[in-house]
PDB file of C-alpha atoms in Angstrom:
ATOM      1  CA  ARG A   1     119.926 107.080 103.019  1.00 80.00           C
ATOM      2  CA  ASN A   2     116.899 107.909 100.850  1.00 77.00           C
ATOM      3  CA  THR A   3     119.063 108.686  97.829  1.00 80.00           C
ATOM      4  CA  LEU A   4     121.100 105.503  98.258  1.00 84.00           C
ATOM      5  CA  GLN A   5     117.986 103.338  98.549  1.00 85.00           C
ATOM      6  CA  ASN A   6     116.497 104.952  95.430  1.00 82.00           C
ATOM      7  CA  LEU A   7     119.717 104.517  93.457  1.00 86.00           C
ATOM      8  CA  ILE A   8     119.816 100.818  94.387  1.00 87.00           C
ATOM      9  CA  LEU A   9     116.216 100.373  93.231  1.00 86.00           C
ATOM     10  CA  LYS A  10     116.979 102.301  90.054  1.00 89.00           C
ATOM     11  CA  GLU A  11     119.955 100.024  89.346  1.00 91.00           C
ATOM     12  CA  ASN A  12     117.776  96.947  89.953  1.00 93.00           C
ATOM     13  CA  TRP A  13     115.170  98.375  87.580  1.00 91.00           C
ATOM     14  CA  ASN A  14     117.794  98.999  84.903  1.00 93.00           C
ATOM     15  CA  GLU A  15     118.957  95.392  85.221  1.00 96.00           C
ATOM     16  CA  ILE A  16     115.385  94.083  84.881  1.00 96.00           C
ATOM     17  CA  GLN A  17     114.772  96.323  81.858  1.00 96.00           C
ATOM     18  CA  ASN A  18     117.984  95.164  80.171  1.00 96.00           C
ATOM     19  CA  GLU A  19     117.069  91.514  80.609  1.00 97.00           C
ATOM     20  CA  CYS A  20     113.568  92.150  79.289  1.00 97.00           C
ATOM     21  CA  THR A  21     114.988  93.936  76.252  1.00 97.00           C
ATOM     22  CA  LYS A  22     117.203  90.917  75.510  1.00 97.00           C
ATOM     23  CA  GLU A  23     114.096  88.713  75.478  1.00 95.00           C
ATOM     24  CA  ASN A  24     111.860  91.148  73.579  1.00 96.00           C
ATOM     25  CA  ILE A  25     109.585  91.750  76.551  1.00 97.00           C
ATOM     26  CA  ALA A  26     107.891  95.135  76.696  1.00 96.00           C
ATOM     27  CA  ILE A  27     107.908  96.311  80.303  1.00 95.00           C
ATOM     28  CA  ALA A  28     106.960  99.728  81.645  1.00 92.00           C
ATOM     29  CA  GLY A  29     107.880 101.260  84.955  1.00 88.00           C
ATOM     30  CA  LEU A  30     105.019 102.805  86.887  1.00 86.00           C
ATOM     31  CA  LYS A  31     104.798 105.427  89.603  1.00 83.00           C
ATOM     32  CA  GLY A  32     108.026 106.253  91.460  1.00 76.00           C
ATOM     33  CA  ILE A  33     110.510 104.196  89.447  1.00 79.00           C
ATOM     34  CA  ASP A  34     109.337 105.873  86.254  1.00 73.00           C
ATOM     35  CA  LEU A  35     109.502 109.343  87.779  1.00 73.00           C
ATOM     36  CA  ILE A  36     113.129 109.041  88.902  1.00 71.00           C
ATOM     37  CA  GLN A  37     114.083 107.941  85.391  1.00 65.00           C
ATOM     38  CA  TRP A  38     113.173 111.240  83.780  1.00 60.00           C
ATOM     39  CA  LEU A  39     111.429 113.762  86.024  1.00 63.00           C
ATOM     40  CA  VAL A  40     112.704 113.956  89.565  1.00 66.00           C
ATOM     41  CA  PRO A  41     116.132 113.360  91.118  1.00 68.00           C
ATOM     42  CA  PRO A  42     116.658 110.138  93.095  1.00 64.00           C
ATOM     43  CA  SER A  43     116.555 112.082  96.362  1.00 70.00           C
ATOM     44  CA  ALA A  44     113.120 113.624  95.716  1.00 73.00           C
ATOM     45  CA  ARG A  45     110.948 110.949  97.293  1.00 76.00           C
ATOM     46  CA  PRO A  46     111.543 107.627  99.008  1.00 81.00           C
ATOM     47  CA  LEU A  47     110.953 104.483  96.994  1.00 81.00           C
ATOM     48  CA  THR A  48     110.238 101.173  98.667  1.00 83.00           C
ATOM     49  CA  ASP A  49     109.422  99.042  95.638  1.00 87.00           C
ATOM     50  CA  ILE A  50     109.363  98.878  91.856  1.00 87.00           C
ATOM     51  CA  ASP A  51     105.990  98.909  90.147  1.00 87.00           C
ATOM     52  CA  ALA A  52     105.966  97.661  86.576  1.00 93.00           C
ATOM     53  CA  TYR A  53     103.485  96.664  83.914  1.00 93.00           C
ATOM     54  CA  VAL A  54     103.922  93.768  81.531  1.00 95.00           C
ATOM     55  CA  SER A  55     101.335  92.057  79.339  1.00 95.00           C
ATOM     56  CA  SER A  56      99.842  88.833  80.651  1.00 92.00           C
ATOM     57  CA  GLN A  57     101.441  86.908  77.780  1.00 95.00           C
ATOM     58  CA  ASP A  58     104.913  88.089  78.865  1.00 96.00           C
ATOM     59  CA  LEU A  59     104.365  87.392  82.564  1.00 93.00           C
ATOM     60  CA  PRO A  60     105.851  83.843  82.512  1.00 95.00           C
ATOM     61  CA  ALA A  61     109.010  85.113  80.788  1.00 96.00           C
ATOM     62  CA  LEU A  62     109.300  88.015  83.234  1.00 96.00           C
ATOM     63  CA  SER A  63     108.924  85.578  86.118  1.00 95.00           C
ATOM     64  CA  ARG A  64     111.820  83.505  84.729  1.00 96.00           C
ATOM     65  CA  ILE A  65     113.946  86.641  84.375  1.00 96.00           C
ATOM     66  CA  LEU A  66     113.244  87.726  87.935  1.00 95.00           C
ATOM     67  CA  LYS A  67     114.104  84.273  89.270  1.00 96.00           C
ATOM     68  CA  ARG A  68     117.326  84.307  87.252  1.00 96.00           C
ATOM     69  CA  LEU A  69     118.144  87.671  88.878  1.00 96.00           C
ATOM     70  CA  ASN A  70     117.606  86.058  92.307  1.00 95.00           C
ATOM     71  CA  TYR A  71     114.165  87.476  93.041  1.00 93.00           C
ATOM     72  CA  SER A  72     111.666  85.172  94.718  1.00 90.00           C
ATOM     73  CA  ALA A  73     107.907  85.168  94.278  1.00 87.00           C
ATOM     74  CA  PHE A  74     106.258  86.398  97.454  1.00 85.00           C
ATOM     75  CA  ASP A  75     102.740  85.304  98.259  1.00 83.00           C
ATOM     76  CA  GLU A  76     100.805  87.911 100.169  1.00 78.00           C
ATOM     77  CA  SER A  77      97.161  88.469 100.922  1.00 79.00           C
ATOM     78  CA  LYS A  78      95.646  91.109  98.659  1.00 75.00           C
ATOM     79  CA  TRP A  79      92.332  92.836  98.451  1.00 76.00           C
ATOM     80  CA  PHE A  80      90.299  91.946  95.356  1.00 76.00           C
ATOM     81  CA  ALA A  81      91.389  94.951  93.276  1.00 73.00           C
ATOM     82  CA  ASN A  82      95.036  93.860  93.576  1.00 74.00           C
ATOM     83  CA  SER A  83      94.492  90.185  92.815  1.00 76.00           C
ATOM     84  CA  HIS A  84      96.156  90.596  89.398  1.00 76.00           C
ATOM     85  CA  LYS A  85      99.425  91.837  90.928  1.00 81.00           C
ATOM     86  CA  HIS A  86     102.469  89.643  91.505  1.00 82.00           C
ATOM     87  CA  THR A  87     105.092  90.407  94.130  1.00 83.00           C
ATOM     88  CA  TYR A  88     108.772  89.466  94.060  1.00 85.00           C
ATOM     89  CA  LYS A  89     111.426  90.156  96.672  1.00 89.00           C
TER      90      LYS A  89
END
């Protein structure tokens, strides 16, 4: 189950990266999604989300890409240190 979940997230990440590449958006995977790309096998640790970094100037374009890929913005309460983060489901 863990491996399958991670492979699904990895496939979603690859799709997001491909769309960003088409639109010249530099995006970087962070934490777990980056590690399963090059360091650890998909079964090594459970992933529950995809953490990524994109510049603030590219954020509107990334938001359009995510909506096009059927992700929806998710408003959640955050503590002050996470106020810059955006969540999509």
